[in-house]
mmCIF file of C-alpha atoms in Angstrom:
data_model
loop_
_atom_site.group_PDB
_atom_site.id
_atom_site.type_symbol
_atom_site.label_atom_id
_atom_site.label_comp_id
_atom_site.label_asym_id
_atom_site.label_seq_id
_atom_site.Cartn_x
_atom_site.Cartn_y
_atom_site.Cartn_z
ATOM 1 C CA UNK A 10 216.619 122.454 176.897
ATOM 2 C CA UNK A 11 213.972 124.158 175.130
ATOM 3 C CA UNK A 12 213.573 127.955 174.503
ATOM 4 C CA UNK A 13 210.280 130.161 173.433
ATOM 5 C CA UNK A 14 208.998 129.528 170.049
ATOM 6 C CA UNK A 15 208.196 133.495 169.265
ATOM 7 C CA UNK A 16 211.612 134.424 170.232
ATOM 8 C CA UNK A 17 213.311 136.903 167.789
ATOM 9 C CA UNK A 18 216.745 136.242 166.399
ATOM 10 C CA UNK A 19 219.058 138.058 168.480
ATOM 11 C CA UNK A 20 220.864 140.457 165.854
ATOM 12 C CA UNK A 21 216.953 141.339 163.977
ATOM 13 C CA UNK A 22 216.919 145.134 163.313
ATOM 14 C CA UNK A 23 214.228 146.862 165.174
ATOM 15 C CA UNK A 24 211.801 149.463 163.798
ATOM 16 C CA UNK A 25 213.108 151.908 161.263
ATOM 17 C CA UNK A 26 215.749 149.836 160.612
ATOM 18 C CA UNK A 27 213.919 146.686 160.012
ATOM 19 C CA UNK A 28 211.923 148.697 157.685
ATOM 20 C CA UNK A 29 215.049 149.480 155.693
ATOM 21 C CA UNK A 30 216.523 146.099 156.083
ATOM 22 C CA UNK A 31 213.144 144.361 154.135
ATOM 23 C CA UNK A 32 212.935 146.912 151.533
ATOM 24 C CA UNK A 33 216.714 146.433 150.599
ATOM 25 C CA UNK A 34 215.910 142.216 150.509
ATOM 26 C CA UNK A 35 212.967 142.437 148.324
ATOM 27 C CA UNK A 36 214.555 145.150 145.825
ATOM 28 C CA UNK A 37 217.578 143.177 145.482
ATOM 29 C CA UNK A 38 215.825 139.849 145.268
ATOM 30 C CA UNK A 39 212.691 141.073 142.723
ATOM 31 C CA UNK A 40 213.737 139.834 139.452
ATOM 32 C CA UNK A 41 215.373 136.356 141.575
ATOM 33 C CA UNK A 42 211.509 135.944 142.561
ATOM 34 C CA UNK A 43 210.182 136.628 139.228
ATOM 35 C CA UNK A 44 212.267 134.763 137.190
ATOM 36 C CA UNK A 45 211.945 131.658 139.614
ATOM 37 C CA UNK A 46 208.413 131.600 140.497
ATOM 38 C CA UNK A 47 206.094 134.040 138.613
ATOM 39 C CA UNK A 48 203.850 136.679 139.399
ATOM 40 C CA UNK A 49 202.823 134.453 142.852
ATOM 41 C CA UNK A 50 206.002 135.066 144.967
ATOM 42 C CA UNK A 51 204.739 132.999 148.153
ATOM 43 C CA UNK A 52 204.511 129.764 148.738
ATOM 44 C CA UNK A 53 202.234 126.612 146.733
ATOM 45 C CA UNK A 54 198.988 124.375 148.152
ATOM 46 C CA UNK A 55 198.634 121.246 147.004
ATOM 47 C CA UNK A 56 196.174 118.551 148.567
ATOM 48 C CA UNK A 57 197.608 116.640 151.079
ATOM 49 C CA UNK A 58 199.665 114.001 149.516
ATOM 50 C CA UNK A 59 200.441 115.270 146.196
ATOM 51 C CA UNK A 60 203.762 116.217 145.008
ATOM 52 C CA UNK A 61 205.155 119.352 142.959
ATOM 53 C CA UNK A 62 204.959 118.746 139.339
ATOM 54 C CA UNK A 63 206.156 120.774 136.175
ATOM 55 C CA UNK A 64 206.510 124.708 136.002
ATOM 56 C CA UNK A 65 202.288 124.794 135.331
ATOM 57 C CA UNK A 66 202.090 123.064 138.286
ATOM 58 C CA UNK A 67 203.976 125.748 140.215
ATOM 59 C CA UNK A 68 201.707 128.220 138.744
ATOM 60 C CA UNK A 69 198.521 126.348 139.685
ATOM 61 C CA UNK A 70 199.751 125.638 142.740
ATOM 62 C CA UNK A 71 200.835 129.653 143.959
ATOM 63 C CA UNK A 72 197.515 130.577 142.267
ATOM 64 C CA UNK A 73 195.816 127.922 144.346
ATOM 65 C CA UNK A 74 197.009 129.533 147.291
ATOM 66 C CA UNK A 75 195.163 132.186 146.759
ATOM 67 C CA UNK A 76 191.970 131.500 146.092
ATOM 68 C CA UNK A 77 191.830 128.933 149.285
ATOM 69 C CA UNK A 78 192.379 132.491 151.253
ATOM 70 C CA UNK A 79 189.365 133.707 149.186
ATOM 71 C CA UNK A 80 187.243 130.938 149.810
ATOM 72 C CA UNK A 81 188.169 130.590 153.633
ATOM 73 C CA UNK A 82 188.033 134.211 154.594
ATOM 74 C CA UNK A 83 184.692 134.797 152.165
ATOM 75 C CA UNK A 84 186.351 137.676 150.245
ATOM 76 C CA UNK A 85 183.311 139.037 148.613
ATOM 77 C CA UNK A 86 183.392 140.820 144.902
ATOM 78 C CA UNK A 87 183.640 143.873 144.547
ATOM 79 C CA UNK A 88 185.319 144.388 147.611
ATOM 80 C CA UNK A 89 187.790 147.580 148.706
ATOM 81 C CA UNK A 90 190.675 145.901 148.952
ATOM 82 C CA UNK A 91 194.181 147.224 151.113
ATOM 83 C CA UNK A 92 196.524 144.765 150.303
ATOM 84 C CA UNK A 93 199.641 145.168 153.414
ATOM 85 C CA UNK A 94 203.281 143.548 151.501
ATOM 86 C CA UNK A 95 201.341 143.393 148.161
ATOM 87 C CA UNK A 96 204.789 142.370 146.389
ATOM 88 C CA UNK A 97 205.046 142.539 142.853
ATOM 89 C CA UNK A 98 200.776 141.837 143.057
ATOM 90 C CA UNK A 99 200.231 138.708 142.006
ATOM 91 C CA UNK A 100 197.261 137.836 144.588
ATOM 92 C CA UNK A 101 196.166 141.463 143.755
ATOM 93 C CA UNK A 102 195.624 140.601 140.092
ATOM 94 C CA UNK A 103 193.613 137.569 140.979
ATOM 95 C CA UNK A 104 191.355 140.225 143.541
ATOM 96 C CA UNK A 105 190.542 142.955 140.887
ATOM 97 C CA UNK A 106 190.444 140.335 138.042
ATOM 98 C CA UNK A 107 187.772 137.205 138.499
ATOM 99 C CA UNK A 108 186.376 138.937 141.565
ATOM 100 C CA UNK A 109 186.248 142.653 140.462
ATOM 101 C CA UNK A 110 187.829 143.746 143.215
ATOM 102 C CA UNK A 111 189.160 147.425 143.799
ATOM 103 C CA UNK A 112 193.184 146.972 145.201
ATOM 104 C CA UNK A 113 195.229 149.327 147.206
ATOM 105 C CA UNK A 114 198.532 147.992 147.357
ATOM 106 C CA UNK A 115 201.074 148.843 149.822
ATOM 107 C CA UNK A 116 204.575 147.463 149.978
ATOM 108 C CA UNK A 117 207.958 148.618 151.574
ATOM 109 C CA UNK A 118 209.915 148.106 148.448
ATOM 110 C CA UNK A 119 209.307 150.501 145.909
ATOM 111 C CA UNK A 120 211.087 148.666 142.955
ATOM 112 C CA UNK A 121 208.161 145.966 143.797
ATOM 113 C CA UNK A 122 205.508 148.883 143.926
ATOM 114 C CA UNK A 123 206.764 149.519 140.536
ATOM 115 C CA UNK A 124 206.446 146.027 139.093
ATOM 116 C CA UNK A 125 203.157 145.318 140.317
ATOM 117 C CA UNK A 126 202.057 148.522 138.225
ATOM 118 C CA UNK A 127 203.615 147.565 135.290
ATOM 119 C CA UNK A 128 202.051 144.384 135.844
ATOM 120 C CA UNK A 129 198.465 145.594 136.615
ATOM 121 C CA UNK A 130 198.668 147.547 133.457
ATOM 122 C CA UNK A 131 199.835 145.251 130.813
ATOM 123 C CA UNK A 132 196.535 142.832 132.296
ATOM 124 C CA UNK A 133 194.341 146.026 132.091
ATOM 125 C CA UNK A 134 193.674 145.900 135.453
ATOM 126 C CA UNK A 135 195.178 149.686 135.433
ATOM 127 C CA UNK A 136 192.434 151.045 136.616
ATOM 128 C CA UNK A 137 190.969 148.886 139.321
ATOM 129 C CA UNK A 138 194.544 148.688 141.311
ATOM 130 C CA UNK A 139 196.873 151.219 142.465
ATOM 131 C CA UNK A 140 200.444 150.042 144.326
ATOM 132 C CA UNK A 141 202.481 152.047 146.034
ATOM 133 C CA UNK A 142 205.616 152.561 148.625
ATOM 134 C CA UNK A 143 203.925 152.266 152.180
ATOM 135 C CA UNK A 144 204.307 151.239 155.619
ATOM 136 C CA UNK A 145 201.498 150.315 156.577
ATOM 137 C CA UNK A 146 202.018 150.196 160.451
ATOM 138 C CA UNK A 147 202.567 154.957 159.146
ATOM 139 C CA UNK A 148 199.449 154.633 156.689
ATOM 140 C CA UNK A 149 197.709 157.391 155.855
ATOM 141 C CA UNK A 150 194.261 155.807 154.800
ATOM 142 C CA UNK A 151 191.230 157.461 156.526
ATOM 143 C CA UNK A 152 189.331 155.316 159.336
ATOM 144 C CA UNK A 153 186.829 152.521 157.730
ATOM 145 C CA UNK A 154 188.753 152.881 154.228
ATOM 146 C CA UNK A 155 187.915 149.404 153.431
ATOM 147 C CA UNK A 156 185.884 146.431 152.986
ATOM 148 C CA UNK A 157 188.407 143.867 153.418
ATOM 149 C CA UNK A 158 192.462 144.056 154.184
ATOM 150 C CA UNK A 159 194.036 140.967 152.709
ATOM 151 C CA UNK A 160 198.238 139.869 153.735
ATOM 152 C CA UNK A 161 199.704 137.333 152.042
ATOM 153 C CA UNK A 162 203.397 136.227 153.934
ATOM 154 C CA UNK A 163 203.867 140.078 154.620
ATOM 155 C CA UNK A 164 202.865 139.771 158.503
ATOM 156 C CA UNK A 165 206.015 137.596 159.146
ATOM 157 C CA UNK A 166 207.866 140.924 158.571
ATOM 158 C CA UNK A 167 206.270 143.448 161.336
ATOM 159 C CA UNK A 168 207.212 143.219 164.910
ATOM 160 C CA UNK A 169 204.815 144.719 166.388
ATOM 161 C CA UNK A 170 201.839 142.155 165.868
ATOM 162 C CA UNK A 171 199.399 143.603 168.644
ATOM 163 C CA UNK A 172 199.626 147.089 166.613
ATOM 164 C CA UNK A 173 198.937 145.716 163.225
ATOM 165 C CA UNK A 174 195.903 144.446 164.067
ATOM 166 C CA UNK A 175 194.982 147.573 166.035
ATOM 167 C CA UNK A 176 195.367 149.084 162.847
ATOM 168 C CA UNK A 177 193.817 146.498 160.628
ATOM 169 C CA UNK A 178 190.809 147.320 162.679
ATOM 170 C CA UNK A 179 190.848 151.188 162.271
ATOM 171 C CA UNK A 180 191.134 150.991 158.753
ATOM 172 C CA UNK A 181 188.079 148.378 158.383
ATOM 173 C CA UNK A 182 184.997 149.462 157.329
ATOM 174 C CA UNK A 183 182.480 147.973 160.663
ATOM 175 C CA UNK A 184 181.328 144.290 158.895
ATOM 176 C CA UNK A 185 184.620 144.259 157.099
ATOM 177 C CA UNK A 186 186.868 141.504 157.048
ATOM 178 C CA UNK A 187 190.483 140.400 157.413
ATOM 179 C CA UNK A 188 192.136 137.421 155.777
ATOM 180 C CA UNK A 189 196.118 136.407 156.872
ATOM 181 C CA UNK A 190 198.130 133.588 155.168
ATOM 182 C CA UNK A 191 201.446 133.766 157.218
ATOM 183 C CA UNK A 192 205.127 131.836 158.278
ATOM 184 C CA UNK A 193 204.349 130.423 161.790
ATOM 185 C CA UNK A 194 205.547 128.731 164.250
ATOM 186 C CA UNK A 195 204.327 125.248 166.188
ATOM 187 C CA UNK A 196 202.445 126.991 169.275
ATOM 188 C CA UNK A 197 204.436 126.601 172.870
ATOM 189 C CA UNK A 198 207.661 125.661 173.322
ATOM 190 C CA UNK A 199 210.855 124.600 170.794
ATOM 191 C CA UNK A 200 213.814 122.789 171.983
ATOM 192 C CA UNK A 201 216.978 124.601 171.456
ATOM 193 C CA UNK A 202 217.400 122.910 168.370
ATOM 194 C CA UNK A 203 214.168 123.632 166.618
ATOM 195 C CA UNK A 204 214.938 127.552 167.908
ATOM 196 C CA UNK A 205 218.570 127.874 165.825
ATOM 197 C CA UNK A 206 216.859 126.481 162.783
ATOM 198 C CA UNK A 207 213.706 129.491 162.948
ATOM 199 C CA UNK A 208 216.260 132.078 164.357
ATOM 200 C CA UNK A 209 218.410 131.521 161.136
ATOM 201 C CA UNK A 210 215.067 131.182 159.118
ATOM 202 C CA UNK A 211 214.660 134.898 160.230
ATOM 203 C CA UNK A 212 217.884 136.051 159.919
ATOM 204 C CA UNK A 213 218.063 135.328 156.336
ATOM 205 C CA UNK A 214 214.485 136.520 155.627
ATOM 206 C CA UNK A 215 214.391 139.531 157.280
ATOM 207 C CA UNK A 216 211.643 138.665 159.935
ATOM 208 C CA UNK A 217 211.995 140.162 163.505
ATOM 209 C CA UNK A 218 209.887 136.999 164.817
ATOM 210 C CA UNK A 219 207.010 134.389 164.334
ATOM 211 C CA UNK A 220 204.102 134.009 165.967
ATOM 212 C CA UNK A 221 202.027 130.751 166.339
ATOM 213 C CA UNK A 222 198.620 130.606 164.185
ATOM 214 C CA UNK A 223 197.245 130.228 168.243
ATOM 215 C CA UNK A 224 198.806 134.064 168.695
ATOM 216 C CA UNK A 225 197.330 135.587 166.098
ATOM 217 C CA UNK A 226 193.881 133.981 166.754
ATOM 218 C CA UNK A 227 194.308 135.572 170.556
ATOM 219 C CA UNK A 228 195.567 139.200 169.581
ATOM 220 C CA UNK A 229 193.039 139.245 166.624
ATOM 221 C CA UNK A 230 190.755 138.526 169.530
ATOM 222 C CA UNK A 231 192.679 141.150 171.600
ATOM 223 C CA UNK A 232 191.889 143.843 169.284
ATOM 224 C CA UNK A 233 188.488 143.231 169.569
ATOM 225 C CA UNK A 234 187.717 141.508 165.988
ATOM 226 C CA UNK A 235 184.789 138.342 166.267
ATOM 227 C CA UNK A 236 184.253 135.686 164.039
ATOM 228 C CA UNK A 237 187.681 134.328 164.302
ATOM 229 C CA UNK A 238 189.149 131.289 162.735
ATOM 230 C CA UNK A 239 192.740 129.857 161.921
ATOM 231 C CA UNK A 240 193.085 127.009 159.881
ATOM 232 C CA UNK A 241 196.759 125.329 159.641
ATOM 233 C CA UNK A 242 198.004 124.356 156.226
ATOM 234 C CA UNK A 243 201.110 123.427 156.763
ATOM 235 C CA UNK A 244 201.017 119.861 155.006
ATOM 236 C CA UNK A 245 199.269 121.775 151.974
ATOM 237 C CA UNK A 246 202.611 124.218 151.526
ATOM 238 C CA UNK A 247 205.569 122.243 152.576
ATOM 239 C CA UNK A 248 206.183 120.869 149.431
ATOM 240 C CA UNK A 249 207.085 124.738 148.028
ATOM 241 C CA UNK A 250 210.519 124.213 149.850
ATOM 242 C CA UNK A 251 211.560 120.918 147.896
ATOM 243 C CA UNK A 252 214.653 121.776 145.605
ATOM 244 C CA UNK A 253 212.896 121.397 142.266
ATOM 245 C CA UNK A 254 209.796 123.370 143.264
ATOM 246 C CA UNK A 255 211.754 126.103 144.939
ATOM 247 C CA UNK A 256 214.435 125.731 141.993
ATOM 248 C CA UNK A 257 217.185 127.612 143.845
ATOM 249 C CA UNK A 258 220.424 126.355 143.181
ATOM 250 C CA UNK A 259 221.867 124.216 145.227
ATOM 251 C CA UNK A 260 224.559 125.710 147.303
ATOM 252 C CA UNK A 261 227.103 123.678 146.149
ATOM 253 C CA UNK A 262 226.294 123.709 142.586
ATOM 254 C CA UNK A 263 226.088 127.506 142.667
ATOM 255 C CA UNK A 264 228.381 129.170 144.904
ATOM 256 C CA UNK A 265 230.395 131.211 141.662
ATOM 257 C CA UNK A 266 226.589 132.447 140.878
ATOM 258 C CA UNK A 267 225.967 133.363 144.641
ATOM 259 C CA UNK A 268 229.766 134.847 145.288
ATOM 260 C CA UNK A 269 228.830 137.293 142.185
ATOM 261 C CA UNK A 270 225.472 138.392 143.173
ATOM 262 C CA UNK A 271 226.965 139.616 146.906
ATOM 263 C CA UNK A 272 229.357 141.163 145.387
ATOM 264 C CA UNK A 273 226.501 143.011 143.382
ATOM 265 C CA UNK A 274 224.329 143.208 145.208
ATOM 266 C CA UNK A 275 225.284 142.321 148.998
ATOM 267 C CA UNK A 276 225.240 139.687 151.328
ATOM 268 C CA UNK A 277 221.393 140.050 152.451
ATOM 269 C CA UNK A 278 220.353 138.572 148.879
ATOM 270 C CA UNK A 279 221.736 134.983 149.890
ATOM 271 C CA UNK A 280 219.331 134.743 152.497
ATOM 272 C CA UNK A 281 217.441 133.987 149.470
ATOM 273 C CA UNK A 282 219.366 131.023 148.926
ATOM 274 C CA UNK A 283 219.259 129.738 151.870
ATOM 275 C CA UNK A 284 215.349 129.784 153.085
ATOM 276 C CA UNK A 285 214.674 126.627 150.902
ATOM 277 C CA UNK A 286 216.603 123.849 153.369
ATOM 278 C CA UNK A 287 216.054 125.697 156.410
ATOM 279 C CA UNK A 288 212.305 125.773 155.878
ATOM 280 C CA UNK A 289 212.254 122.048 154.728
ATOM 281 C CA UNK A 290 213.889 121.462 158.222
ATOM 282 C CA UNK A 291 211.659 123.322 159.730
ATOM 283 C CA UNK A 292 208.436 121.536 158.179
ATOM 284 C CA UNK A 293 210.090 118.565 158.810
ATOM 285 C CA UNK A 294 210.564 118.839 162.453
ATOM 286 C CA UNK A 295 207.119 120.979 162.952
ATOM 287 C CA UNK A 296 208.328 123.550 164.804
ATOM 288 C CA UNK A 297 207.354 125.786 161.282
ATOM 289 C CA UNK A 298 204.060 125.998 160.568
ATOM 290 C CA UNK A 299 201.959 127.770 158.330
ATOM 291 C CA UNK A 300 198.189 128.795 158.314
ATOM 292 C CA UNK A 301 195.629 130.935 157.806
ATOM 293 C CA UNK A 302 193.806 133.578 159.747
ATOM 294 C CA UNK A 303 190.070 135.515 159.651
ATOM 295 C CA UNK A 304 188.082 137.386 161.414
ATOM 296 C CA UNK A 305 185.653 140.428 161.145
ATOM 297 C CA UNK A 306 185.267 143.666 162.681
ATOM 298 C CA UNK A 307 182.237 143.479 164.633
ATOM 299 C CA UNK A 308 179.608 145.272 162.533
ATOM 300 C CA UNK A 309 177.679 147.274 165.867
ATOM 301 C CA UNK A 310 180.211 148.207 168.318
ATOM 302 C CA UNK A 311 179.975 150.456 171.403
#
């Protein structure tokens, strides 16, 4: 039996309500983030073959993550930046930092908005960045706002894929440039199996669906964007879901912990508790991958 790999779990909330159902996980699940993994809440990229090390390494690794999308989508300094799901702006920091960037921020979660402030400003990076509480499917950025519109893991969270880049485009400046890392899923077909491990991977993070690295390259293409590329890194990230990278409690170990932040906080924060062995299943068996994607907005167009 086998079932189609972008299929959306069946109970996923659907516009306004997903909306409200991914700001509630990431304001109840900031400070987990932060005190687990640092300004860099996404995942680690290691060469192929090493393994996690100490807490540096996880800091060298998430920062390494970044600066691979740099290199492979030729983010230029100096660049206008919009960053769509900028989190509490870790990649940000790195953007208006070393490469002297100029960051718009736009998140769903407005406790995150607010951390990646306070975060800009105790770097003194105040100035160059600005974060705020934004869908970015409702923007209200003029056409050709900017040189270069950068999401990190936020794209897993929008349904409506063929619209985002529609609007990607509009808000490009012609020549300007668009750089993905994103959750995927192995292009084609999964066997029922493989499909209950991603549909409960997206019930407990709050994704209506995932799209193959393939699918982006063709509605990128779609939109009318050239210069395309995708570039699948899932052997560099896997590692980010062992137990003592991820360091998330066992669920086992940690169940009093777990029972006490529902009843705090509500049952949608143990989906953070539950991504790490779902996604090392889903490595394992391939039918989760993870990549990068670029592409340009065609500087002369009719």
């Amino acid at each position: 039996m086998k079932a189609n790999a972008s299929s959306a779990y069946p109970s996923a909330p659907a516009g306004p309500g997903l909306n409200a159902a991914v700001e509630r996980y990431y304001d109840t699940t900031l400070d987990l983030y932060e005190d687990l993994w640092g300004q860099h809440v996404h995942h680690g990229f290691w060469d192929i073959g090493e393994r996690p090390g100490n807490d540096d390494d996880r800091h060298t690794a998430t920062d390494r993550l970044v600066r691979e999308l740099v290199d492979f989508a030729g983010i230029p300094a100096g660049a206008r930046v919009l960053d769509v799901g900028c989190g509490i702006g870790g990649p940000a920091m790195h953007l208006a930092g070393p490469l002297g960037c100029t960051v718009e921020g736009v998140t769903l979660s407005a406790a995150q908005a607010a951390r990646a402030n306070e975060k800009a400003a105790e770097l003194g990076l105040g100035e160059r960045t600005n974060f705020r509480q934004c869908d970015f499917m409702a923007n209200d950025y003029p056409d050709a706002s900017f040189d270069v519109v950068w999401a990190v893991e936020s794209l897993m969270h929008i349904a409506d894929r063929e619209a985002f880049f529609a609007e990607v485009r509009r808000v490009l400046k012609p020549g300007g440039l668009v750089a993905i890392a994103t959750w995927s899923v192995r292009d084609g077909e999964l066997t029922a199996e493989e499909t209950r491990v991603v549909d409960q991977i997206l019930r407990h993070q709050v994704m209506p669906s995932f799209s193959s690295l393939e699918e982006h390259e063709r509605l990128a293409a779609a939109a009318g964007f050239a210069d395309i590329a995708i570039v699948d890194w899932s052997a560099n990230v896997a590692n980010s879901w062992e137990p003592g990278f991820a360091q998330v409690k066992e669920l086992d170990n940690g169940r009093s912990m777990m029972r006490d932040l529902a009843r705090d906080r509500g049952v949608d924060v143990l989906g953070f508790f539950y991504a790490g062995p779902l996604m090392l299943k889903g490595f394992e068996t391939g039918a989760v991958t993870y990549g990068a994607v670029r592409a340009t907005r065609p500087a002369a167009e009719d």
